[in-house]
Coordinates of N, CA and C and ligand atoms in Angstrom, one line a residue:
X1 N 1.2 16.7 2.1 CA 1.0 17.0 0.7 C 1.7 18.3 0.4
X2 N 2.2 19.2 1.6 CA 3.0 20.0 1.4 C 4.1 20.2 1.3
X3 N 5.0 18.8 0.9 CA 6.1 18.6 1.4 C 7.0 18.8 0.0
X4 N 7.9 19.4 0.2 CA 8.8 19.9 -0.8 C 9.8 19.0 -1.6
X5 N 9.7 18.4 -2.3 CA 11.0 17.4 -2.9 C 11.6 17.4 -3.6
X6 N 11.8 18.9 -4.4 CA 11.8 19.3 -5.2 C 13.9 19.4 -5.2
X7 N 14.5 19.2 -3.9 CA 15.6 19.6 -3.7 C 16.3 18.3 -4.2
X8 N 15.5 16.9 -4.0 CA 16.2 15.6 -4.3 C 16.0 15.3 -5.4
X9 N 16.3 16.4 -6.8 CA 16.2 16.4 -8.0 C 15.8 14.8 -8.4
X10 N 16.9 14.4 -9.3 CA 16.7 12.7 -9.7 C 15.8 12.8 -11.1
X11 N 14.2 13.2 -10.8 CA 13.3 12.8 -12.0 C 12.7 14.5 -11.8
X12 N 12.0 14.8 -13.2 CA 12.0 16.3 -13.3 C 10.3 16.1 -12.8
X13 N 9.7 16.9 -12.2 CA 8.2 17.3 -12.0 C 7.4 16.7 -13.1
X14 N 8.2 17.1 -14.3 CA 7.2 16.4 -15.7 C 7.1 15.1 -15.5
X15 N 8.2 14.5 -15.5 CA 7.9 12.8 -15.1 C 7.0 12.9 -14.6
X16 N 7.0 13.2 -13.3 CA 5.5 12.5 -12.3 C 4.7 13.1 -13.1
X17 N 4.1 14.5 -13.3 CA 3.4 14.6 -13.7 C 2.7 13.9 -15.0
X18 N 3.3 13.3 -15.8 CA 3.4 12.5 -17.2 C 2.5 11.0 -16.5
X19 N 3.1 10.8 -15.3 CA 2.8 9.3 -14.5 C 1.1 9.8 -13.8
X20 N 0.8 10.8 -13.3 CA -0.4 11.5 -12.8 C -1.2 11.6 -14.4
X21 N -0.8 12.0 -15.5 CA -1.7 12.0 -16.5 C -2.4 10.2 -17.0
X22 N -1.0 10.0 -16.5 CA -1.6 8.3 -17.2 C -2.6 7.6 -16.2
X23 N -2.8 7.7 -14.9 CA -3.3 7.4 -13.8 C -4.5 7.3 -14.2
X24 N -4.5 9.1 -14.6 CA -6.3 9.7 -15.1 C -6.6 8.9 -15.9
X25 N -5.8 9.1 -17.1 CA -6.3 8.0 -18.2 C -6.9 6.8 -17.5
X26 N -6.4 5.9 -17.0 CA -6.7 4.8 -16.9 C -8.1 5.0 -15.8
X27 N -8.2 6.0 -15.1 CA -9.4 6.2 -14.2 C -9.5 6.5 -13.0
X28 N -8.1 7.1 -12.7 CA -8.0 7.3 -11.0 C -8.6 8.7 -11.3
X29 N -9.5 8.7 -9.9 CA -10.2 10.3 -10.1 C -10.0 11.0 -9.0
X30 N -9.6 10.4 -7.5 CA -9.4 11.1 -6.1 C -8.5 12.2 -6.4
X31 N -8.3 13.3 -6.5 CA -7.8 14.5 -6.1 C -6.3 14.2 -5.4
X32 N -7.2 13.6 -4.1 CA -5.7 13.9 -3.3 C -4.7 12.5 -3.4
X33 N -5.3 11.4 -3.7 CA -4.9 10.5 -4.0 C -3.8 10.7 -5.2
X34 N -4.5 11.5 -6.1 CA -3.3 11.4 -7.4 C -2.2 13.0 -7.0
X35 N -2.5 13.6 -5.9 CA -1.7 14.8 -5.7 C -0.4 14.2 -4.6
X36 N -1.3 13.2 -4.1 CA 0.3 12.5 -3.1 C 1.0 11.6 -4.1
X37 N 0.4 10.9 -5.1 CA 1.3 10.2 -6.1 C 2.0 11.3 -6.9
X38 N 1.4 12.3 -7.3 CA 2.7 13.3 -7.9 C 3.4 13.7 -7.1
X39 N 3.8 13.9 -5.7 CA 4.7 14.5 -4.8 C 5.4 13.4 -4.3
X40 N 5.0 12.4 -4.0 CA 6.0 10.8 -3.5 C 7.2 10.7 -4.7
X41 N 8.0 11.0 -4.2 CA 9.2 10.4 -4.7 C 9.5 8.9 -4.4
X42 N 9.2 8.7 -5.8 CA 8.8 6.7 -5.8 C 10.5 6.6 -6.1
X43 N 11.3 7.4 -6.8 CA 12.6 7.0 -7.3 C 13.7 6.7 -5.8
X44 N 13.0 6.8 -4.6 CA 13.7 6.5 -3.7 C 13.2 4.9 -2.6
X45 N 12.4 4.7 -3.6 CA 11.6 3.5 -2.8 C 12.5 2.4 -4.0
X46 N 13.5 2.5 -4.9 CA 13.6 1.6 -5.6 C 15.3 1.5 -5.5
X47 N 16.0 0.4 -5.8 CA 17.5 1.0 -6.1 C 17.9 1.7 -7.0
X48 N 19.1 2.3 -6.8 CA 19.5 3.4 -7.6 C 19.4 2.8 -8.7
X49 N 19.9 1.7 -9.1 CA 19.9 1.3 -10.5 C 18.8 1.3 -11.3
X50 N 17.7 1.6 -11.0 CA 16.1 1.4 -11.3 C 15.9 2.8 -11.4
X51 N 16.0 3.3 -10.2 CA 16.0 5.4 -10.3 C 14.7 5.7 -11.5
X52 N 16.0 5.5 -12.6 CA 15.6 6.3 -13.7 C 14.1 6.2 -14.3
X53 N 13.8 4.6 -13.5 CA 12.7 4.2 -14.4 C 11.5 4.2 -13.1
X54 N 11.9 4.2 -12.1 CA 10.5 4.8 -10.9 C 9.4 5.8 -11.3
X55 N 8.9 6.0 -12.0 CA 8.3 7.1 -12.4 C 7.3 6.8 -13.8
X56 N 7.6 5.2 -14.4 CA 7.3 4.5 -14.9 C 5.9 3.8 -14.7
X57 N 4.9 3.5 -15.2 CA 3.6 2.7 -14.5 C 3.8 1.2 -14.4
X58 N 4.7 0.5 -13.6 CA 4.8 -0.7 -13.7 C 5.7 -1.0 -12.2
X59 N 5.2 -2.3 -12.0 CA 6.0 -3.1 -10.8 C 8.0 -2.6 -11.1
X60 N 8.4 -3.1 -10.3 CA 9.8 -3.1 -10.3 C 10.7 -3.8 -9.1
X61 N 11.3 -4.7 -9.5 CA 11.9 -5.7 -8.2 C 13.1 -4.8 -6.9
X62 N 12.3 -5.4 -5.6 CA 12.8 -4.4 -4.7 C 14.0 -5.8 -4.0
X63 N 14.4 -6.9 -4.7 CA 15.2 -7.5 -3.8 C 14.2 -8.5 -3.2
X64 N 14.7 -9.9 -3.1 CA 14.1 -10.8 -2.0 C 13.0 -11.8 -2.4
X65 N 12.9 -11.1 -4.3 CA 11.6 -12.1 -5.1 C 10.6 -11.2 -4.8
X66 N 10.9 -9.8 -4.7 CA 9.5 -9.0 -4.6 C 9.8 -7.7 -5.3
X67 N 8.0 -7.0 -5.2 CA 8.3 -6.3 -6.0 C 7.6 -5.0 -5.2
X68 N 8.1 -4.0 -6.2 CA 6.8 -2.4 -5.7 C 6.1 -2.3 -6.5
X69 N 5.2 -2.3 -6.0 CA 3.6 -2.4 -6.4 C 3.2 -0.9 -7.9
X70 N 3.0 -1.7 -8.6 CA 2.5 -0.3 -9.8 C 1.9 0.6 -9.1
X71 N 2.3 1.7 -9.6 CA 1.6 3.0 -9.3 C 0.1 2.8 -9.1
X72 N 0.0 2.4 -10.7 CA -1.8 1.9 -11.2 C -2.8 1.5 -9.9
X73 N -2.2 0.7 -9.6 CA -2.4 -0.6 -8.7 C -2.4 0.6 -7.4
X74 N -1.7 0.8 -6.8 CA -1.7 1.3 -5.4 C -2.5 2.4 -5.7
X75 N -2.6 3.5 -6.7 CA -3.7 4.4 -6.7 C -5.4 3.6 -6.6
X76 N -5.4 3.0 -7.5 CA -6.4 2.1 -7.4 C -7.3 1.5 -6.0
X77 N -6.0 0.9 -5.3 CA -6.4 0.1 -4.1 C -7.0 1.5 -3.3
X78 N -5.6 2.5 -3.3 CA -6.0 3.9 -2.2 C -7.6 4.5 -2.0
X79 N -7.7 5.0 -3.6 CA -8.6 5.4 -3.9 C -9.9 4.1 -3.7
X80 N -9.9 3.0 -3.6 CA -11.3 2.3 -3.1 C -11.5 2.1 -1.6
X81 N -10.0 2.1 -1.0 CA -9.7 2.0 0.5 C -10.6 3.2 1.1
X82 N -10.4 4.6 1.0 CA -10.9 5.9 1.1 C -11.8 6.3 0.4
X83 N -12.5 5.4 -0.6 CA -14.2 5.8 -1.2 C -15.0 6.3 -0.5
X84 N -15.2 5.3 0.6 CA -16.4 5.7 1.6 C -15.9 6.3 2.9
X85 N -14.7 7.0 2.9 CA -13.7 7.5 4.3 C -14.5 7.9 5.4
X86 N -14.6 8.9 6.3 CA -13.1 8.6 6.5 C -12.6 7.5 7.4
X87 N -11.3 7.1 7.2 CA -10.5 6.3 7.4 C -9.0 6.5 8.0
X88 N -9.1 6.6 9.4 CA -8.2 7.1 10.0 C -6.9 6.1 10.1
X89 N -7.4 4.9 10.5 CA -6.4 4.2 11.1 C -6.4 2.8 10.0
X90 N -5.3 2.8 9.5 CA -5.3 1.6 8.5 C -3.8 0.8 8.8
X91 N -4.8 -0.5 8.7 CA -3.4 -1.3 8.7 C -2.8 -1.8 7.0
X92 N -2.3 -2.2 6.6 CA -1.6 -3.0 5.7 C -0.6 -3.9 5.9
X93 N -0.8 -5.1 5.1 CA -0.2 -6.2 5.0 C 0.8 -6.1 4.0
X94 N 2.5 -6.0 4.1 CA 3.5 -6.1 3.4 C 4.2 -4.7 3.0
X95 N 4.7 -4.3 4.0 CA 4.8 -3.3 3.4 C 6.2 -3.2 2.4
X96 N 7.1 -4.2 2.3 CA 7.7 -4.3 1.0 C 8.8 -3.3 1.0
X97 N 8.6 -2.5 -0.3 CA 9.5 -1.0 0.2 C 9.1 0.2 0.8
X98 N 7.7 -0.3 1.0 CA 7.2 1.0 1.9 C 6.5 2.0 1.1
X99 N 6.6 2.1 0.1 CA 5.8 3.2 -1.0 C 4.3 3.2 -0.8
X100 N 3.6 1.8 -0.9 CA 2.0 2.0 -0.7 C 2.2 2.3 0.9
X101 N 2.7 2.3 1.7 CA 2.6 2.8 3.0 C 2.9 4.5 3.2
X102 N 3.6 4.6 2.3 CA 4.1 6.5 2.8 C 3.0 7.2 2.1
X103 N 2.7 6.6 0.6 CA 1.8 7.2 0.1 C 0.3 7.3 1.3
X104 N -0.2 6.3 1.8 CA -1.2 6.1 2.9 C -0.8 6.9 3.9
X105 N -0.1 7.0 4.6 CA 0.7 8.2 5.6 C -0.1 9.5 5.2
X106 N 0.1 9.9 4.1 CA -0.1 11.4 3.7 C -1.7 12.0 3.8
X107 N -2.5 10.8 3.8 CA -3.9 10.6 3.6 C -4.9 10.8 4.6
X108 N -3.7 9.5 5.7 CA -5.1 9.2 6.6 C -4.2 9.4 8.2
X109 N -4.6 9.7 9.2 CA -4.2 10.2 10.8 C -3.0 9.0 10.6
X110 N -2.9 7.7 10.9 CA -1.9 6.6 11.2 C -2.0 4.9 10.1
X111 N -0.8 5.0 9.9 CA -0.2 3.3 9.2 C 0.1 2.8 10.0
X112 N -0.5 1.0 10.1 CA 0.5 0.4 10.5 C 0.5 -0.8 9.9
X113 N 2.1 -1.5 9.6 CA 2.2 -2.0 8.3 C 2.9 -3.1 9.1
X114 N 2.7 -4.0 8.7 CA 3.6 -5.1 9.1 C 4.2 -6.0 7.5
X115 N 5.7 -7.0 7.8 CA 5.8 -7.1 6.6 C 6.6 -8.3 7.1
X116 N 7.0 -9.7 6.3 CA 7.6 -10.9 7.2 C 9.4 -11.2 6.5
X117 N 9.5 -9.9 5.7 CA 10.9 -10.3 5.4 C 12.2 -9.0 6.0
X118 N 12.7 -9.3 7.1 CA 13.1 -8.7 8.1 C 14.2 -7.4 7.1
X119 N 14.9 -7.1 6.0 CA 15.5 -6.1 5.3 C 14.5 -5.4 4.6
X120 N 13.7 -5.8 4.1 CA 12.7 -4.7 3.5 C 12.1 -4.0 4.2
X121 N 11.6 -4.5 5.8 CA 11.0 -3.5 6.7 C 12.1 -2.4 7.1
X122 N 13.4 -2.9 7.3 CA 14.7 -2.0 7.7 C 14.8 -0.6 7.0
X123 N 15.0 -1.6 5.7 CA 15.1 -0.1 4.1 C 13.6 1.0 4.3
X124 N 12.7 0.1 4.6 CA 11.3 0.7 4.8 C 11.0 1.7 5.4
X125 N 11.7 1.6 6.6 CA 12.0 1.9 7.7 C 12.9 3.7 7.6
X126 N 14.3 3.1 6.9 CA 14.8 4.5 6.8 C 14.2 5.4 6.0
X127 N 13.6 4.9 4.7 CA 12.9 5.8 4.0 C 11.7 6.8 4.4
X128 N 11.3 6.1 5.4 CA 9.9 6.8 6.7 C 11.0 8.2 7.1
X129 N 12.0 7.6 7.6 CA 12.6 8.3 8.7 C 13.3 9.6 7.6
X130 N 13.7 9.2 6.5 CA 14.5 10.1 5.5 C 13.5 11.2 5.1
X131 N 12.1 10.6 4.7 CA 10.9 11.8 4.4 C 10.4 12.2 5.5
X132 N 10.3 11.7 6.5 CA 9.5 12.9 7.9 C 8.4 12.3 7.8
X133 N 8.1 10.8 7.6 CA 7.1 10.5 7.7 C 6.9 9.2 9.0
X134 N 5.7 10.4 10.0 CA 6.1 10.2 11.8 C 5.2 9.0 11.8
X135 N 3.8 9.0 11.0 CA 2.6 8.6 11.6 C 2.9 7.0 11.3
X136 N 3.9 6.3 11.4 CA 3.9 4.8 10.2 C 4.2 4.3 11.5
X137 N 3.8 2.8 11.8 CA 4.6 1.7 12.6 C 4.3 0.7 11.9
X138 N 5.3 0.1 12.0 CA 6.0 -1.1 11.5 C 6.3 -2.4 12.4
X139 N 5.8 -3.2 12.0 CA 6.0 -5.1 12.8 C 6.8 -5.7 11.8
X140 N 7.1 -6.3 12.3 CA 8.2 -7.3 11.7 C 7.6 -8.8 12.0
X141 N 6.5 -9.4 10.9 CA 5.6 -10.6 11.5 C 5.0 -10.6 10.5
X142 N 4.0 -12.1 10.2 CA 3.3 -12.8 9.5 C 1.7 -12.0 9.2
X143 N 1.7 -11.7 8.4 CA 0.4 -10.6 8.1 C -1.5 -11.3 8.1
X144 N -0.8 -13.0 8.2 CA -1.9 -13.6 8.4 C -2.4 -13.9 9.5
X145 N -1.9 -12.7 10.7 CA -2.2 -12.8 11.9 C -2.7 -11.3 12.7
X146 N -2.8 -10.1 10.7 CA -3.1 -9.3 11.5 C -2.0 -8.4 12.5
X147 N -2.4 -7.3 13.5 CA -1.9 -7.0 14.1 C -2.7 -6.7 15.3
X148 N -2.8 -8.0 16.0 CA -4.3 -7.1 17.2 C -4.1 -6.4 17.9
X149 N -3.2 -6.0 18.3 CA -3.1 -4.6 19.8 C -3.4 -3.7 19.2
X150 N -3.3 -3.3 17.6 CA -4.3 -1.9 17.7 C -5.6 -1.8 17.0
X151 N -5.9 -3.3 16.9 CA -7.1 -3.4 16.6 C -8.4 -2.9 17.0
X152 N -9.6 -2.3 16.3 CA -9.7 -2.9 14.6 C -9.7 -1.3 14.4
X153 N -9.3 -1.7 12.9 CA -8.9 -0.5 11.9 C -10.1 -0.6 10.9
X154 N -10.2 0.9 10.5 CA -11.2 1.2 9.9 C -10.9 1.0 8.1
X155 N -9.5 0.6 8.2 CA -9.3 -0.1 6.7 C -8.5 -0.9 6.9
X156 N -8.1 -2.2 5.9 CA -6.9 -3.0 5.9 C -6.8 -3.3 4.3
X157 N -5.5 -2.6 3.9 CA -5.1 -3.2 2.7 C -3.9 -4.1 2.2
X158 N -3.8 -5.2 1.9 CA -3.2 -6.6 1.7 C -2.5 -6.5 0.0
X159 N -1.1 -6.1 0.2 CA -0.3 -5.8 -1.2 C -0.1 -7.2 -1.2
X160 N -0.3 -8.4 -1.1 CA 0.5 -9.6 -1.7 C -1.0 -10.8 -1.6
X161 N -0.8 -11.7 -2.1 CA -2.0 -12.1 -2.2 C -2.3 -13.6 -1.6
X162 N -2.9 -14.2 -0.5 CA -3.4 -15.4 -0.2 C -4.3 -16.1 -1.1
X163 N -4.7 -17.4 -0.7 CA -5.4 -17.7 -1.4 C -7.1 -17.7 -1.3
X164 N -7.0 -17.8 0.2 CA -7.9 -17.4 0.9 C -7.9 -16.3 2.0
X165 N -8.9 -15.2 2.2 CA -8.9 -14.3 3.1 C -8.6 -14.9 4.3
X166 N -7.4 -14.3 4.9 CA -7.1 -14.6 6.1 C -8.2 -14.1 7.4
X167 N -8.7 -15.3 8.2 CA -10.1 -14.9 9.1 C -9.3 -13.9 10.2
X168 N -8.5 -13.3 10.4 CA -7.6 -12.6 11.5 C -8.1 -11.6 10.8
X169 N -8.1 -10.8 9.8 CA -8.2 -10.0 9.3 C -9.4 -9.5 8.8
X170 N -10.3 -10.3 8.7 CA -11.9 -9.8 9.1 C -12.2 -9.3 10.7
X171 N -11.7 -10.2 11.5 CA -11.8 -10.1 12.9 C -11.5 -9.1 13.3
X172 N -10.4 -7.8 12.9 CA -9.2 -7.2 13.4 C -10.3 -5.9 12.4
X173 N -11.1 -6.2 11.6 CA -12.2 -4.7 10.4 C -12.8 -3.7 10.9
X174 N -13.0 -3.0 11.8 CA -14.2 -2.5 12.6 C -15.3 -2.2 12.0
X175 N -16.5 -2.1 12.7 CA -17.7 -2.6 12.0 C -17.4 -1.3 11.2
X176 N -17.7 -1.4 10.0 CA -17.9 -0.1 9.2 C -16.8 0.2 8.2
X177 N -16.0 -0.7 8.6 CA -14.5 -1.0 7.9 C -14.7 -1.4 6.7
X178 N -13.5 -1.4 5.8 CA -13.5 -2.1 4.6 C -11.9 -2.6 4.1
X179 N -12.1 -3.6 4.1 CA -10.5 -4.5 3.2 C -10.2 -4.3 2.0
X180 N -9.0 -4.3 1.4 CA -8.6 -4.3 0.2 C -7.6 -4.9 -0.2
X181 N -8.2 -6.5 -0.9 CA -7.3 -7.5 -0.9 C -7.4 -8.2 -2.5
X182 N -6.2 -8.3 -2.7 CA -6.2 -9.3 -4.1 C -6.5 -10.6 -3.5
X183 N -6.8 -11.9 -4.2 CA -7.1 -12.7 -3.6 C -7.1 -14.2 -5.3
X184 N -6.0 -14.7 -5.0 CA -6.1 -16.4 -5.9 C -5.3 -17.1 -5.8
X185 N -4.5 -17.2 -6.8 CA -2.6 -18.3 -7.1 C -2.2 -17.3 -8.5
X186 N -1.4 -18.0 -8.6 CA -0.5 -17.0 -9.9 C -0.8 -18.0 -11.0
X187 N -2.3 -18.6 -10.8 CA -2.9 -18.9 -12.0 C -4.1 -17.5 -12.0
X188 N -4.5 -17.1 -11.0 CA -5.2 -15.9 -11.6 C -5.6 -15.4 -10.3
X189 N -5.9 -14.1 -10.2 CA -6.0 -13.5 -8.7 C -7.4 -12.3 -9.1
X190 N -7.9 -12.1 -8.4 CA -8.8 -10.7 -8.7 C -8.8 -10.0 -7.5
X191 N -8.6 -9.1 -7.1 CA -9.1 -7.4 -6.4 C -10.1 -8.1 -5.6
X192 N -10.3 -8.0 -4.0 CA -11.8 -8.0 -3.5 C -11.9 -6.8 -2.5
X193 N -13.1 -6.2 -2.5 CA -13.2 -5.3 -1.8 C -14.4 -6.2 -0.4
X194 N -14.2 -6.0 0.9 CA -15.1 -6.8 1.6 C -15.3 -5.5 2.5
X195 N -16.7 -5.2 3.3 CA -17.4 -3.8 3.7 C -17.7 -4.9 5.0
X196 N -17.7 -4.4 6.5 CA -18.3 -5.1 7.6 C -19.1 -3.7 7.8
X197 N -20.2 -4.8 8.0 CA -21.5 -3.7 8.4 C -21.4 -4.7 10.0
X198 N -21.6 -3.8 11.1 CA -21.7 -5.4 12.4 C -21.0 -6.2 11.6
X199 N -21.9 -7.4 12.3 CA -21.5 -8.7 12.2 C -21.3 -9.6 10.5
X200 N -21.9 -8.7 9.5 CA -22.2 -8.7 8.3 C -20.9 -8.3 7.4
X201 N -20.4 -9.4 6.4 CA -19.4 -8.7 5.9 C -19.6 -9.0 4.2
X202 N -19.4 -8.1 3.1 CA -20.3 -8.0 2.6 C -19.4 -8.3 1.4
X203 N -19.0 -8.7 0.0 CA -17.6 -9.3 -0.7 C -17.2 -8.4 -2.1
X204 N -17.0 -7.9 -2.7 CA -17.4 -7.6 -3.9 C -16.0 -7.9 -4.9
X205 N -16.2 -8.7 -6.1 CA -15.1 -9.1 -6.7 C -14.9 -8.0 -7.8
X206 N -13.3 -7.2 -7.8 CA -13.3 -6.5 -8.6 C -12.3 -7.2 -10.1
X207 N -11.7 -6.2 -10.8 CA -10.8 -6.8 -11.8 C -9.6 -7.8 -11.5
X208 N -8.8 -8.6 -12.4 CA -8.2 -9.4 -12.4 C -6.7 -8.9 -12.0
X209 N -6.0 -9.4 -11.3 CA -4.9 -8.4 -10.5 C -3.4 -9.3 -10.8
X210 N -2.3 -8.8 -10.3 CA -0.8 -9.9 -10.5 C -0.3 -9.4 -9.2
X211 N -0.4 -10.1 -8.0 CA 0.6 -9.9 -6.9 C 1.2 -11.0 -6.6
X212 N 2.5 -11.0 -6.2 CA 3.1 -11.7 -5.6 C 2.2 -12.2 -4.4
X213 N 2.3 -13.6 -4.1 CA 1.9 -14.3 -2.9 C 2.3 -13.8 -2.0
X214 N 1.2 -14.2 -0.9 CA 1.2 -13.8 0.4 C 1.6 -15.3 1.3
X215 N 2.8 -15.2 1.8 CA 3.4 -16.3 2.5 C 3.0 -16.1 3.9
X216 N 3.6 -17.4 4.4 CA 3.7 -17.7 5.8 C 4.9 -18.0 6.5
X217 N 4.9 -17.1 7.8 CA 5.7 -17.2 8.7 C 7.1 -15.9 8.0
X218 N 8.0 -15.8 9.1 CA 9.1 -14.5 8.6 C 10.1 -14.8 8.6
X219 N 11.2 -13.7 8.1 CA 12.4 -14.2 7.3 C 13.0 -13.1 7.8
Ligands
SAH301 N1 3.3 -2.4 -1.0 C1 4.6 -3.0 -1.3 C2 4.4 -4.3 -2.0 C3 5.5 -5.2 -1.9 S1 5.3 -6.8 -2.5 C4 5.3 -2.0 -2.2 O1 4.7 -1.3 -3.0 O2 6.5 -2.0 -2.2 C5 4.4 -7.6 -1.2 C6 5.1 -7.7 0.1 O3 4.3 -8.5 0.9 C7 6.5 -8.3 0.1 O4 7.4 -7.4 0.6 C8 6.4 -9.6 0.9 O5 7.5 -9.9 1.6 C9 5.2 -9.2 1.8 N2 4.5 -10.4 2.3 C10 4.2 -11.6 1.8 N3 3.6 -12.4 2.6 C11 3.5 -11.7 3.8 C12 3.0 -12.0 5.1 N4 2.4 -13.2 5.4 N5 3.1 -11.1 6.1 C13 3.6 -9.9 5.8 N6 4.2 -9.5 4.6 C14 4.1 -10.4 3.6

C-alpha cells in the first residue's frame, strides 16, 4: 500500500480518486480495500488503447472474449472475501489480466491464481513482475480442478462463472474458509458467498452479477 506510482503518470490521482468516491457511493466501506483500489494502477492491466478509460467503473475487454472485472465488482467480492479475515492464503479462479489478483496481493500474506488461457496468464505474469508484486503464483490449468498442492486456503474467489459450484473447490476451503463465487448462465447469475464451518458449508445468495463463463479445459 506503500507503493509509489505516482512516476507512471498516464491517469492523474483525481481519476482514481473520482473512481474511490464512486465505490463509496455505491457501498464499498473497507478502508484498505478502497486504499489498494486507489493506488493500483488499473490503466496497466488494460491495452494502451483502453488506458484512458481504466479508471472508469466498468468491465473492459482484455483480448480472448474476456474481460477485467469492474472495479465495483472486485471491490465488492474483496471486501466480502476479507469480512470475517483474516485470510492469508487465497486462491482464485481466472486470473484474466491479473488486476483482481494484484489488487488481493496487497491485502493478504499469498495469491495463487490459476487461469486456462495460456497469454493472459503471460501478460499477467509480467505485470506481477513490472509492480514488485512477489507474493502471486500462477498455474496455467482448468480452475475446476482447484489447485491441490497448496491446499486448502482460507479463501477462494472465482472471477468467471460455472453453473454449478465446482466440488474441488469446496474440498480444497479450509474449515473456516469462505468462497466467493458468481454462479448461473448468461441468462442470469447471482454472487454466492459459501462459509465451511467443519464439515458444514453454509450458502448465502447475494445480488445479481454479469461474468463471463467459467469453461473447461485450457487454451
Ligand atoms: N479477475 C480477472 C477476470 C478476468 S475474466 C480480471 O479482472 O481481469 C475471467 C477469466 O476467467 C478469464 O480470463 C477466463 O479465461 C478465465 N477462466 C474461465 N474459465 C476458467 C477455468 N475453468 N479455469 C481458469 N480460468 C478460467
Amino acid at each position: 500500500m506503500k507503493t509509489d506510482y505516482r512516476g507512471i503518470g498516464m491517469t492523474s490521482q483525481r481519476t482514481r480518486d473520482r473512481l474511490v468516491t464512486r465505490l463509496q457511493e455505491r457501498g464499498i466501506k473497507n478502508n484498505e480495500v478502497l486504499s489498494v483500489i486507489r493506488e493500483m494502477p488499473r490503466h496497466l492491466f488494460v491495452d494502451e488503447a483502453l488506458a484512458s478509460r481504466a479508471y472508469e467503473d466498468t468491465a473492459l475487454p482484455i483480448g480472448h472474449g474476456q474481460t477485467i472485472s469492474q472495479p465495483y465488482i472486485v471491490a465488492k467480492m474483496t471486501e466480502i472475501l476479507l469480512e470475517d479475515g483474516p485470510r492469508q492464503k487465497i486462491l482464485e479462479v481466472g486470473t484474466g489480466s491479473g488486476y483482481q489478483t494484484a489488487v488481493l496481493s496487497k491485502l493478504v500474506e499469498r495469491v495463487y491464481s490459476v487461469e486456462r488461457i495460456s497469454p493472459l496468464q503471460n501478460q499477467a505474469r509480467e505485470r506481477f513482475y513490472q509492480l514488485k508484486l512477489n507474493n502471486i503464483k500462477l498455474k496455467h490449468s482448468d480452475g475446476n480442478w482447484g489447485w491441490e498442492w497448496y491446499a486448502p486456503y482460507d479463501g477462494i474467489i472465482v472471477t468467471c462463472a460455472p453453473e454449478h459450484i465446482p466440488l474441488e473447490l469446496l474440498k480444497q476451503l479450509a474449515p473456516g474458509g469462505r468462497l466467493v463465487i458468481p454462479v448461473g448462465t448468461s441468462q442470469g447469475q447471482s454472487l454466492r458467498v459459501i462459509d465451511r464451518q467443519g464439515d458444514r458449508y453454509e450458502e448465502t445468495e447475494l445480488d445479481p452479477v454479469s461474468f463471463v463463463p467459467l469453461l473447461s479445459g485450457q487454451i
